[in-house]
Coordinates of C-alpha atoms in Angstrom, one line a residue:
X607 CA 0.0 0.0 0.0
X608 CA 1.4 3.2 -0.8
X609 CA 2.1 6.2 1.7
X610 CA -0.4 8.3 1.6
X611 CA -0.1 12.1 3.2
X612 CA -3.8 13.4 4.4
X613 CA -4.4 17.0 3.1
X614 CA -4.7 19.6 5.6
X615 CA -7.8 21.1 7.2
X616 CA -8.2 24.4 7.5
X617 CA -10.2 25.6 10.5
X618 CA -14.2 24.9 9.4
X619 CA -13.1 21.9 8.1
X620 CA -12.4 23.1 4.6
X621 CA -10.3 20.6 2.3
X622 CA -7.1 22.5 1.4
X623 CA -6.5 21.4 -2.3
X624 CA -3.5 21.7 -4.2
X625 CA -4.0 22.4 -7.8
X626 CA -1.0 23.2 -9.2
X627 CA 2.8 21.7 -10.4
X628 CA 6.0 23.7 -10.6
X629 CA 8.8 22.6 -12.7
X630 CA 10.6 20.3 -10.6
X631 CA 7.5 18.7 -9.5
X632 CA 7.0 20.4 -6.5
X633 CA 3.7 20.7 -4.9
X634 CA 2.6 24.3 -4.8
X635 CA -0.8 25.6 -2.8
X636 CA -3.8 27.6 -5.0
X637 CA -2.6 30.7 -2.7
X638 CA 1.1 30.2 -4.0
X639 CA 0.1 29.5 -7.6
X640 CA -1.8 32.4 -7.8
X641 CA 1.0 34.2 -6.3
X642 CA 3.3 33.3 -8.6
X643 CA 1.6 33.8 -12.2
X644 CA 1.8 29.8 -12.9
X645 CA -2.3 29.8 -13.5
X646 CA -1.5 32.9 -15.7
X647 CA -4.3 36.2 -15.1
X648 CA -3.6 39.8 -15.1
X649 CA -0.9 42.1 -14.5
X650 CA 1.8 41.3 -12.6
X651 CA 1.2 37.6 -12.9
X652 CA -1.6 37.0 -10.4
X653 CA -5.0 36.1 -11.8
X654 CA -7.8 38.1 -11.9
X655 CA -11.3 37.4 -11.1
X656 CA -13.5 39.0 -13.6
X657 CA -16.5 41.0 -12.1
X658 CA -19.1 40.9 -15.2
X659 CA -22.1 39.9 -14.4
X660 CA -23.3 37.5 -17.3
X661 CA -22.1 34.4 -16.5
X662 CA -20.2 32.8 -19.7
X663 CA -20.6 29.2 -21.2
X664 CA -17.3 27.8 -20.5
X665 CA -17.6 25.3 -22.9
X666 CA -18.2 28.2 -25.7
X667 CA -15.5 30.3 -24.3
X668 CA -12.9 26.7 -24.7
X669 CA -13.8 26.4 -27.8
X670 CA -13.1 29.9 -29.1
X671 CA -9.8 30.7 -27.0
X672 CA -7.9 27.4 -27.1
X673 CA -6.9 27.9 -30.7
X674 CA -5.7 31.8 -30.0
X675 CA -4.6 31.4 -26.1
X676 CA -1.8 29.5 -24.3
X677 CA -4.2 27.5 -21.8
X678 CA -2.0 27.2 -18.1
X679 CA -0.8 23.5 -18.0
X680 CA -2.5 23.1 -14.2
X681 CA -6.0 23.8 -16.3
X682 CA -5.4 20.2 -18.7
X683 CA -6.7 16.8 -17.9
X684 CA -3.3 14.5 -18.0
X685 CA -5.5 12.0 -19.6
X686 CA -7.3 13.8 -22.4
X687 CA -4.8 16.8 -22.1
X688 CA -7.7 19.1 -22.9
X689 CA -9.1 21.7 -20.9
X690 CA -11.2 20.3 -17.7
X691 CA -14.8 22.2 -17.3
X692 CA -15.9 19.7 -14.1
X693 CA -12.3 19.2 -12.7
X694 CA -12.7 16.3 -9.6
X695 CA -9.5 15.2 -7.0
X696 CA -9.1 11.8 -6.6
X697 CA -7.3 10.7 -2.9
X698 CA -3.4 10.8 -4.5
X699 CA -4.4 14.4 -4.6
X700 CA -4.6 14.4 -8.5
X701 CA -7.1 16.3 -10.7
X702 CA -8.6 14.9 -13.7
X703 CA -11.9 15.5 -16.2
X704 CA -14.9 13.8 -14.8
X705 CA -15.9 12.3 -17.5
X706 CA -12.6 10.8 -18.1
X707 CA -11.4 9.7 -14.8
X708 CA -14.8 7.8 -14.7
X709 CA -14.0 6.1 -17.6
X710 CA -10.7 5.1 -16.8
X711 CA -12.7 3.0 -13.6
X712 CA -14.9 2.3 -16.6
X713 CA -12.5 -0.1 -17.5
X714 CA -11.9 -1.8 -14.3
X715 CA -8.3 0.4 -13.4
X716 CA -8.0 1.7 -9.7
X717 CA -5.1 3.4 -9.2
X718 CA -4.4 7.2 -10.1
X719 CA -3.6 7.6 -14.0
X720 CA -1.0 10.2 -13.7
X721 CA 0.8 8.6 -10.1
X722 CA -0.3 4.4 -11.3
X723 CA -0.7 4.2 -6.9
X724 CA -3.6 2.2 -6.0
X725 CA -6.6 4.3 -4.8
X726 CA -7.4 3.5 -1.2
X727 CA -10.7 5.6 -1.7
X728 CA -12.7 5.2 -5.2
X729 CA -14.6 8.5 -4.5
X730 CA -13.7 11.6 -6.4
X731 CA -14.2 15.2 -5.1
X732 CA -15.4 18.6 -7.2
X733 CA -12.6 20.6 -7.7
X734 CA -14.6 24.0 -7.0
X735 CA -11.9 26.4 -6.4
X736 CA -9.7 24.8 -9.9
X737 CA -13.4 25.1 -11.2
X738 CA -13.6 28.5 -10.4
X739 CA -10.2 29.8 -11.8
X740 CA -10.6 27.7 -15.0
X741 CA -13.6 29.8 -15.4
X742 CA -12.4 32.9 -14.4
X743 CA -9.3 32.7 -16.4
X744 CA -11.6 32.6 -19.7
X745 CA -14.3 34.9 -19.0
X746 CA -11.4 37.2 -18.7
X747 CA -10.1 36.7 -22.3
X748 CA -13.5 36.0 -23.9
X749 CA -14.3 39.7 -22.3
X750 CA -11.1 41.2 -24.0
X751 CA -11.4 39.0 -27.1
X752 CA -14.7 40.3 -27.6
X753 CA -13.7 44.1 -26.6
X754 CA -10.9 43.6 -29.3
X755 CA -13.3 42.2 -32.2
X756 CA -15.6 45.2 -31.5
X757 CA -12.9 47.4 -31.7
X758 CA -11.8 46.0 -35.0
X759 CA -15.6 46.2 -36.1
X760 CA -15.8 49.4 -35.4
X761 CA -12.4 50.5 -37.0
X762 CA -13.6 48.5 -40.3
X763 CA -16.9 50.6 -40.3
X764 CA -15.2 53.7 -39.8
X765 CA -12.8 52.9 -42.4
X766 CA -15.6 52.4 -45.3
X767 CA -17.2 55.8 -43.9
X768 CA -14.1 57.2 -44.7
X769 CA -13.8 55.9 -48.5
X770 CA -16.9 57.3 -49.1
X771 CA -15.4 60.8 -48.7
X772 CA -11.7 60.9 -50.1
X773 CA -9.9 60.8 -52.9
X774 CA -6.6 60.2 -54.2
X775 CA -3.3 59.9 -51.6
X776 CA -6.2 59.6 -48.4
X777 CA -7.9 56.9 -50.4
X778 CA -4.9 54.5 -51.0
X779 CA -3.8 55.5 -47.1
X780 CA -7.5 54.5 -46.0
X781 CA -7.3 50.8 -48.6
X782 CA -4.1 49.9 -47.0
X783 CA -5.4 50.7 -43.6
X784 CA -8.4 48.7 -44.4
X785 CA -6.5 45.9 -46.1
X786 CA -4.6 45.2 -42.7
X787 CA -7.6 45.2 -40.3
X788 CA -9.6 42.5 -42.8
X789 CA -6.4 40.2 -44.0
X790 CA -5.9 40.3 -39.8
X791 CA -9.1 39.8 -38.2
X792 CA -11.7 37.7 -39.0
X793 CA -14.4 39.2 -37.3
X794 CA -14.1 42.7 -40.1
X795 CA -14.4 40.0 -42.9
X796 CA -18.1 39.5 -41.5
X797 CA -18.6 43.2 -40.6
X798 CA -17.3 44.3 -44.2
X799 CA -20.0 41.7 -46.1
X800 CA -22.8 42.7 -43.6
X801 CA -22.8 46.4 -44.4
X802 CA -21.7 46.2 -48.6
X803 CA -18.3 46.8 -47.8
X804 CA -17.6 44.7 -50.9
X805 CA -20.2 46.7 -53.0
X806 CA -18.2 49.8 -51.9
X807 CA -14.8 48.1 -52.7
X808 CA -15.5 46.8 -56.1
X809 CA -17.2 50.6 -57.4
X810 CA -13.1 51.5 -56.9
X811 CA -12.8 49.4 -59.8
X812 CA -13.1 50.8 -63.2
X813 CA -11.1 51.7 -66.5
X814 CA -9.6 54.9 -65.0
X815 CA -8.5 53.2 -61.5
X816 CA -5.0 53.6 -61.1
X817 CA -3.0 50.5 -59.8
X818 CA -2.5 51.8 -56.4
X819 CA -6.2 51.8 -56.0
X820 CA -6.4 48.8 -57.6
X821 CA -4.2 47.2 -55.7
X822 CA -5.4 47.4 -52.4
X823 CA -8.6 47.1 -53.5
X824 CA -8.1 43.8 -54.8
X825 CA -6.2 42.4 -51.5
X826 CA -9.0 43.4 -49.7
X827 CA -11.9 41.7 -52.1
X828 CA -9.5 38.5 -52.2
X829 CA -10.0 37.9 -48.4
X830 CA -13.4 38.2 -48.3
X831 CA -16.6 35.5 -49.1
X832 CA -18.3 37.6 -51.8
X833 CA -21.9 37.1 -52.6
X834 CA -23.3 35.9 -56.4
X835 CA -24.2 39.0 -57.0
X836 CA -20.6 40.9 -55.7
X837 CA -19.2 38.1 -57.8
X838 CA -21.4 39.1 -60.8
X839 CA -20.7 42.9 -60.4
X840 CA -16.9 42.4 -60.6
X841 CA -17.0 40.4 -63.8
X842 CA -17.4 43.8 -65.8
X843 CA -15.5 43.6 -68.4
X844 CA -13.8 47.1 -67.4
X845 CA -13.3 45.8 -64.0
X846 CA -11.6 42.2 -65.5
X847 CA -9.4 44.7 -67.9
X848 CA -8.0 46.4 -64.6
X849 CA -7.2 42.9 -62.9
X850 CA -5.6 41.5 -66.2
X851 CA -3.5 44.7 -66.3
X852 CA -2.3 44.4 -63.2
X853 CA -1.4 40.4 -63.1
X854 CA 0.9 42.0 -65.8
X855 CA 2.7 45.4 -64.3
X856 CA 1.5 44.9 -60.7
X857 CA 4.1 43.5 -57.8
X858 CA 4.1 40.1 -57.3
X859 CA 1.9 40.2 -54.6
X860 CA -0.9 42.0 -56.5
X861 CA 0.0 39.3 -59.1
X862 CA -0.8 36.5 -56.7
X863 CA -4.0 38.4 -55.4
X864 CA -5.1 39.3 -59.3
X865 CA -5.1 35.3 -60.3
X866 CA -6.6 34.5 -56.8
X867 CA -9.5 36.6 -57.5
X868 CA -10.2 35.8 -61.3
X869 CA -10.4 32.3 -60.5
X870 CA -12.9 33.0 -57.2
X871 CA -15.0 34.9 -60.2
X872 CA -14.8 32.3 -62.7
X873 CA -16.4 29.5 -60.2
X874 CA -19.4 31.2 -60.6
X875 CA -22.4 30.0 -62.1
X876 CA -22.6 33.3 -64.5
X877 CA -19.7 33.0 -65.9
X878 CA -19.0 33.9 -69.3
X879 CA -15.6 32.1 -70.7
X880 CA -15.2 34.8 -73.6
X881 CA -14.6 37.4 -70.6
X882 CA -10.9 36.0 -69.6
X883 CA -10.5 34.4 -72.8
X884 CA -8.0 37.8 -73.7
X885 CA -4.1 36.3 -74.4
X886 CA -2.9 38.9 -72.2
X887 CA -4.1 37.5 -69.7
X888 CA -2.9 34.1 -70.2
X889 CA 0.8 35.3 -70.8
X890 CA 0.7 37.0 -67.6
X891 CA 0.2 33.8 -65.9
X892 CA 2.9 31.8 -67.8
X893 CA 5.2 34.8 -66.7
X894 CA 4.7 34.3 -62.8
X895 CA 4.7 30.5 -63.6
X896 CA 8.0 30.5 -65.1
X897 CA 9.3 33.9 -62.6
X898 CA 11.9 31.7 -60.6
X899 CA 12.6 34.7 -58.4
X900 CA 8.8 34.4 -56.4
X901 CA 7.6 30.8 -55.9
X902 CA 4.9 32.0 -53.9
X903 CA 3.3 33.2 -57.6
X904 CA 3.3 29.9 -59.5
X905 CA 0.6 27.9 -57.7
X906 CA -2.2 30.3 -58.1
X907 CA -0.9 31.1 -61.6
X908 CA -1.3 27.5 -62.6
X909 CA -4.6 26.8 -60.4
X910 CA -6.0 29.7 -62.4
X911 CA -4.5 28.2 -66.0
X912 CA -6.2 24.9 -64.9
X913 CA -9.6 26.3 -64.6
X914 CA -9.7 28.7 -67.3
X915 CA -8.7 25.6 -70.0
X916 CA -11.4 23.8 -68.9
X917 CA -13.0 25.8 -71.6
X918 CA -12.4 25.3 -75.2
X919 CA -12.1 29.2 -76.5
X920 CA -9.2 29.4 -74.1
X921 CA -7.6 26.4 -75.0
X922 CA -6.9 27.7 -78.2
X923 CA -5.7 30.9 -76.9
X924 CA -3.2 29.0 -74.7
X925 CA -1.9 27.1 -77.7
X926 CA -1.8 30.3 -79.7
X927 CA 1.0 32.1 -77.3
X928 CA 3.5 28.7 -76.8
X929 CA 1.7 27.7 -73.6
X930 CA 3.1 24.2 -74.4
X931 CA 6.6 24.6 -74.8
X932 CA 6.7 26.8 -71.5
X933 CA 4.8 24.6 -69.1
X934 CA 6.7 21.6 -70.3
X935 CA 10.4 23.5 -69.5
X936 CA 9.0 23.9 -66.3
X937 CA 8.1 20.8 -65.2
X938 CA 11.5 19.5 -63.8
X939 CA 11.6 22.3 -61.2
X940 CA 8.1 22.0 -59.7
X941 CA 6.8 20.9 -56.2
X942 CA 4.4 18.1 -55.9
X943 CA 1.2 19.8 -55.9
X944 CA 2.3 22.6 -58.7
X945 CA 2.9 19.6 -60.7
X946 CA -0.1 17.9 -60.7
X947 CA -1.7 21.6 -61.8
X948 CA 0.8 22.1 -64.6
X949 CA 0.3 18.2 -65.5
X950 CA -3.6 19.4 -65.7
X951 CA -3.2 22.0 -67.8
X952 CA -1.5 20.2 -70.6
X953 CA -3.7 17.2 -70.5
X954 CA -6.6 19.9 -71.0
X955 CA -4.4 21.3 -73.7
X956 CA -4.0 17.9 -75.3
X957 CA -7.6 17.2 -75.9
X958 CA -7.7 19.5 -78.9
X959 CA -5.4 18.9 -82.3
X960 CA -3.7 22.5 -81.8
X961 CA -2.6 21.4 -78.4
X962 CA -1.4 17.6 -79.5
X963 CA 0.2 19.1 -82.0
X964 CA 2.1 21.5 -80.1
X965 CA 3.1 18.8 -77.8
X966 CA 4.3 16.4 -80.4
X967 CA 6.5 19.6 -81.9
X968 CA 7.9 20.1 -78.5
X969 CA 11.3 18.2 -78.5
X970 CA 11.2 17.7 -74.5
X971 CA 7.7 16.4 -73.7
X972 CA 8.2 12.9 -74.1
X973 CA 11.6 12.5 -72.3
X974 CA 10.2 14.6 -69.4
X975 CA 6.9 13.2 -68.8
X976 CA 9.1 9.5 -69.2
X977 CA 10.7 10.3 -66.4
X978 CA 8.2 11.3 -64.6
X979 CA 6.1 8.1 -64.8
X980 CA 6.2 6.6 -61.3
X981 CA 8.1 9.0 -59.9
X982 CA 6.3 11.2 -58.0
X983 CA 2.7 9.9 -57.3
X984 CA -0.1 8.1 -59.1
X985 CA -2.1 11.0 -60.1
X986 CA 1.2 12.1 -61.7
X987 CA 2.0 9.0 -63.4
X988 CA -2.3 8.9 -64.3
X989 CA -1.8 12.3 -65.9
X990 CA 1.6 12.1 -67.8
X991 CA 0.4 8.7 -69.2
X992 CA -2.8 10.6 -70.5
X993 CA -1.0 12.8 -72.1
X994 CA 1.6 10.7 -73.6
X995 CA -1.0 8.5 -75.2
X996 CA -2.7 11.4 -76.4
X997 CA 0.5 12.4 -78.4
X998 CA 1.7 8.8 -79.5
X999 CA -1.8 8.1 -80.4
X1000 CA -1.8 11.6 -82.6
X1001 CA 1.6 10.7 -84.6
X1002 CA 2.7 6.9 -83.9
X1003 CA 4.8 6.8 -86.3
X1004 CA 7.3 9.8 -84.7
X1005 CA 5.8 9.8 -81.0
X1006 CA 5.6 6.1 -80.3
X1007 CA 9.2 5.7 -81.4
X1008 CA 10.7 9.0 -79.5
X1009 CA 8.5 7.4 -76.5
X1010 CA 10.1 4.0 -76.8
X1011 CA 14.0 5.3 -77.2
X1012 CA 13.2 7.6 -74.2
X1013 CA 12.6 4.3 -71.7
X1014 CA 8.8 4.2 -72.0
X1015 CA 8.3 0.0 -72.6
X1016 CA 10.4 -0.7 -69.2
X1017 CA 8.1 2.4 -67.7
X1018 CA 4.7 0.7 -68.7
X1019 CA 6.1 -1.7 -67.7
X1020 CA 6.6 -0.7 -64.2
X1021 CA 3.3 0.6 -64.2
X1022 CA 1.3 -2.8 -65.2
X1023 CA 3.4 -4.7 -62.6
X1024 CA 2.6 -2.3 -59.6
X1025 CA -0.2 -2.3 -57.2
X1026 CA -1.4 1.4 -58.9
X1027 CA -5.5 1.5 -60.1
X1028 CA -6.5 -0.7 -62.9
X1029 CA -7.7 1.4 -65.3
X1030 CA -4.1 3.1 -65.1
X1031 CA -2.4 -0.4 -65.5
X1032 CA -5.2 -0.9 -68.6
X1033 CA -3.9 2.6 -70.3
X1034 CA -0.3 1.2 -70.0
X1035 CA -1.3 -1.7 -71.6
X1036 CA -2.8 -0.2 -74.1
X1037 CA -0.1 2.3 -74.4
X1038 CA 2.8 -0.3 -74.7
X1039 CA 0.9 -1.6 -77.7
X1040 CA 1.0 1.1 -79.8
X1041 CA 4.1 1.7 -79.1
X1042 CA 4.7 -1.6 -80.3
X1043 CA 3.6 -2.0 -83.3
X1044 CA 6.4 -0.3 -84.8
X1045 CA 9.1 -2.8 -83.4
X1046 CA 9.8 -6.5 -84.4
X1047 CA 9.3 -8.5 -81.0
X1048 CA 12.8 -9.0 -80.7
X1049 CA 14.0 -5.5 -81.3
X1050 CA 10.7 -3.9 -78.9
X1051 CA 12.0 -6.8 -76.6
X1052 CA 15.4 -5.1 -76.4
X1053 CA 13.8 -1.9 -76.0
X1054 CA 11.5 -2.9 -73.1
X1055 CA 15.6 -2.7 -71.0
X1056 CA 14.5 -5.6 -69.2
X1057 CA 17.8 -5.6 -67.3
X1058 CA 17.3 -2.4 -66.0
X1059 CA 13.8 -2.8 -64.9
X1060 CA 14.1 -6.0 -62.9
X1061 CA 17.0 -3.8 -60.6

């Protein structure tokens, strides 16, 4: 049996509890915990009772804070190491969740989770006071967090009052100023939608905006969850002109915020294809996709090429200003997921003639998207495959050959033998026939690099 200190009385026979840890383990009191800042609160360390009068759901106030706030450690359940709301002391003096410490004997364990001694008393007492300063502790930052969104409210308001009024140098001071308080705080998002802030935002936009306007105007509309018909209003054609212009000439981060935008625009249900259809605004993305000096720009350039060649005007216009030959130079330096898009857009490209024939006059697409084939993931090797069979299929009598002296057989090969999805093994297969139709079997055989495969 283990040795077991009783906890002091204090005179009325009050149960003295200690609730909190230091670092070496030390038992400290609530008085000395408090003392010390180690269950966090106000100024100078000690906590601070709050004195509002509406008492707060503490489960709402959890949910809300634990992402923003550092909760104190003496606040956590050891077992489900999230914050306690009924915190109860077993006899070792421990203090767990309710719900959890009664599933622990749930499951037929007596002893203390945290200390493994055998409990010499199964009963398990409220933790009031902990209780108490768990709830205090929150209402206190729930107060502030919600004097701080009001402030920021407030601020946004004041902020579109203020557009309203000024022009020129004010104006762009009054965007930026604006632009901070929304791309920071979630709450003016909502306040800026709930009173047409994004109504008054996109009027900025028009044929004679200049790009400082624009600018800030844009990062602002970006961040925020615009309505059908906010969508609908900024797909004016002289609004769409001022965005194109600016993917062009604008820094990269208006670059970045121009595609964003476009493609939030063209998800909509209204849109018209012909309306981004405009070359200009295509080479502007295949700029920032091939712009090595900011990374941060090809992703959103090629999410936006992806979804604009889903239609067949655009295709064309891609194809029409080298789109091939530049996403296929790009391919060996892309990450994972740009990849995939820039894998996307060429398959798109490759389901009309113009865009199989620019692939099969583009002396590195077959060797490249050879060596990609299961290299980097299935989708990869699914979309590369596609494409390659699109091209070989289109000219066998160049393609399937190039394909072939570029490694493809022992490739397929690969590809038919793994454990990948069967309708990919079924395109290899049908791939690797093509390709071999212009082969003997012995020389095809030879081709198939056997050798290398098997190691």
């Amino acid at each position: 049996m283990p040795i077991y200190q009783p906890p002091t009385r204090r005179r009325g026979g009050d149960l003295k509890l200690d609730v909190a840890v230091a670092e070496g383990g030390q038992i400290l009191d609530l008085e000395t915990a408090v003392k010390d800042g180690i269950l966090g609160g106000g100024v100078g360390g000690g906590l601070v009772f709050t004195g509002c009068t509406e008492k707060w759901d503490l489960a709402k106030m959890i949910a809300e804070l634990e992402s923003i706030e550092v909760v104190p450690y003496v606040f956590i359940c050891p077992i489900s190491l999230e914050t306690m709301q009924d915190p109860v002391t077993l006899c070792t003096g421990q203090t767990y969740e309710r719900a959890n410490i009664v599933k622990w004997f749930s499951f037929g364990h007596y002893t203390c989770p945290t200390t493994m001694q055998e409990l010499w008393d199964e009963s398990v007492t409220p933790n009031k006071t902990l209780h108490q300063l768990i709830h205090s502790w929150f209402s206190q930052r729930y107060l502030a967090m919600k004097k701080r969104s009001e402030d920021v409210q407030g601020r946004a308001l004041e902020l579109l009052e203020t557009l309203k009024k000024v022009k020129g140098q004010p104006r762009v001071q009054a965007l930026k100023q604006l632009r901070q308080v929304v791309t920071t705080h979630g709450s003016a998002k909502k306040t800026m939608v709930d009173n047409g802030g994004a109504a008054l935002i996109s009027s900025l936009l028009g044929p004679f905006t200049s790009h400082a306007v624009g600018s800030e105007a844009i990062g602002i509309l970006v961040n925020l969850d615009l309505s059908s018909d906010s969508k609908v209003n900024l797909m004016q054609p002289a609004k769409i002109s001022l965005m194109v212009d600016m993917l062009n000439e604008g820094s990269i981060e208006t670059k970045i915020n121009c595609a964003k935008l476009i493609e939030i625009l063209i998800q909509g249900k209204d849109f018209d294809s012909e309306m981004v259809s405009s070359l200009s605004l295509v080479v502007g993305l295949l700029r920032l996709v091939k712009d090595k000096r900011h990374p941060d720009g090809i992703l959103p350039a090629l999410s936006l090429l992806n979804t604009m060649c889903s239609y067949k005007c655009i295709k064309n216009s891609a194809v029409s200003v080298s789109a091939v030959p530049q996403l296929v130079e790009v391919l060996p330096s892309l990450n994972n997921e740009c990849l995939e898009f820039c894998l996307c857009v060429l398959e798109n490209l490759s389901t009309i003639p113009e865009g199989r024939l620019a692939l099969k006059d583009c002396p590195s697409t077959i060797p490249k998207l050879v060596r990609l084939l299961m290299k980097v993931s299935e989708s990869c090797t699914q979309l590369a495959l596609s494409i390659l069979w699109a091209v070989c299929k289109f000219s066998p009598e160049v393609c399937a050959s190039m394909a072939v002296e570029a490694g493809l057989a022992a490739k397929l090969l690969l590809v038919i033998q793994s454990d990948c999805d069967s309708v990919l093994k079924q395109r290899a297969a049908e791939l690797l026939k093509l390709c071999s139709l212009n082969y003997t079997a012995t020389h095809f055989i030879s081709k198939c690099k056997l050798t290398r495969t098997i190691q």
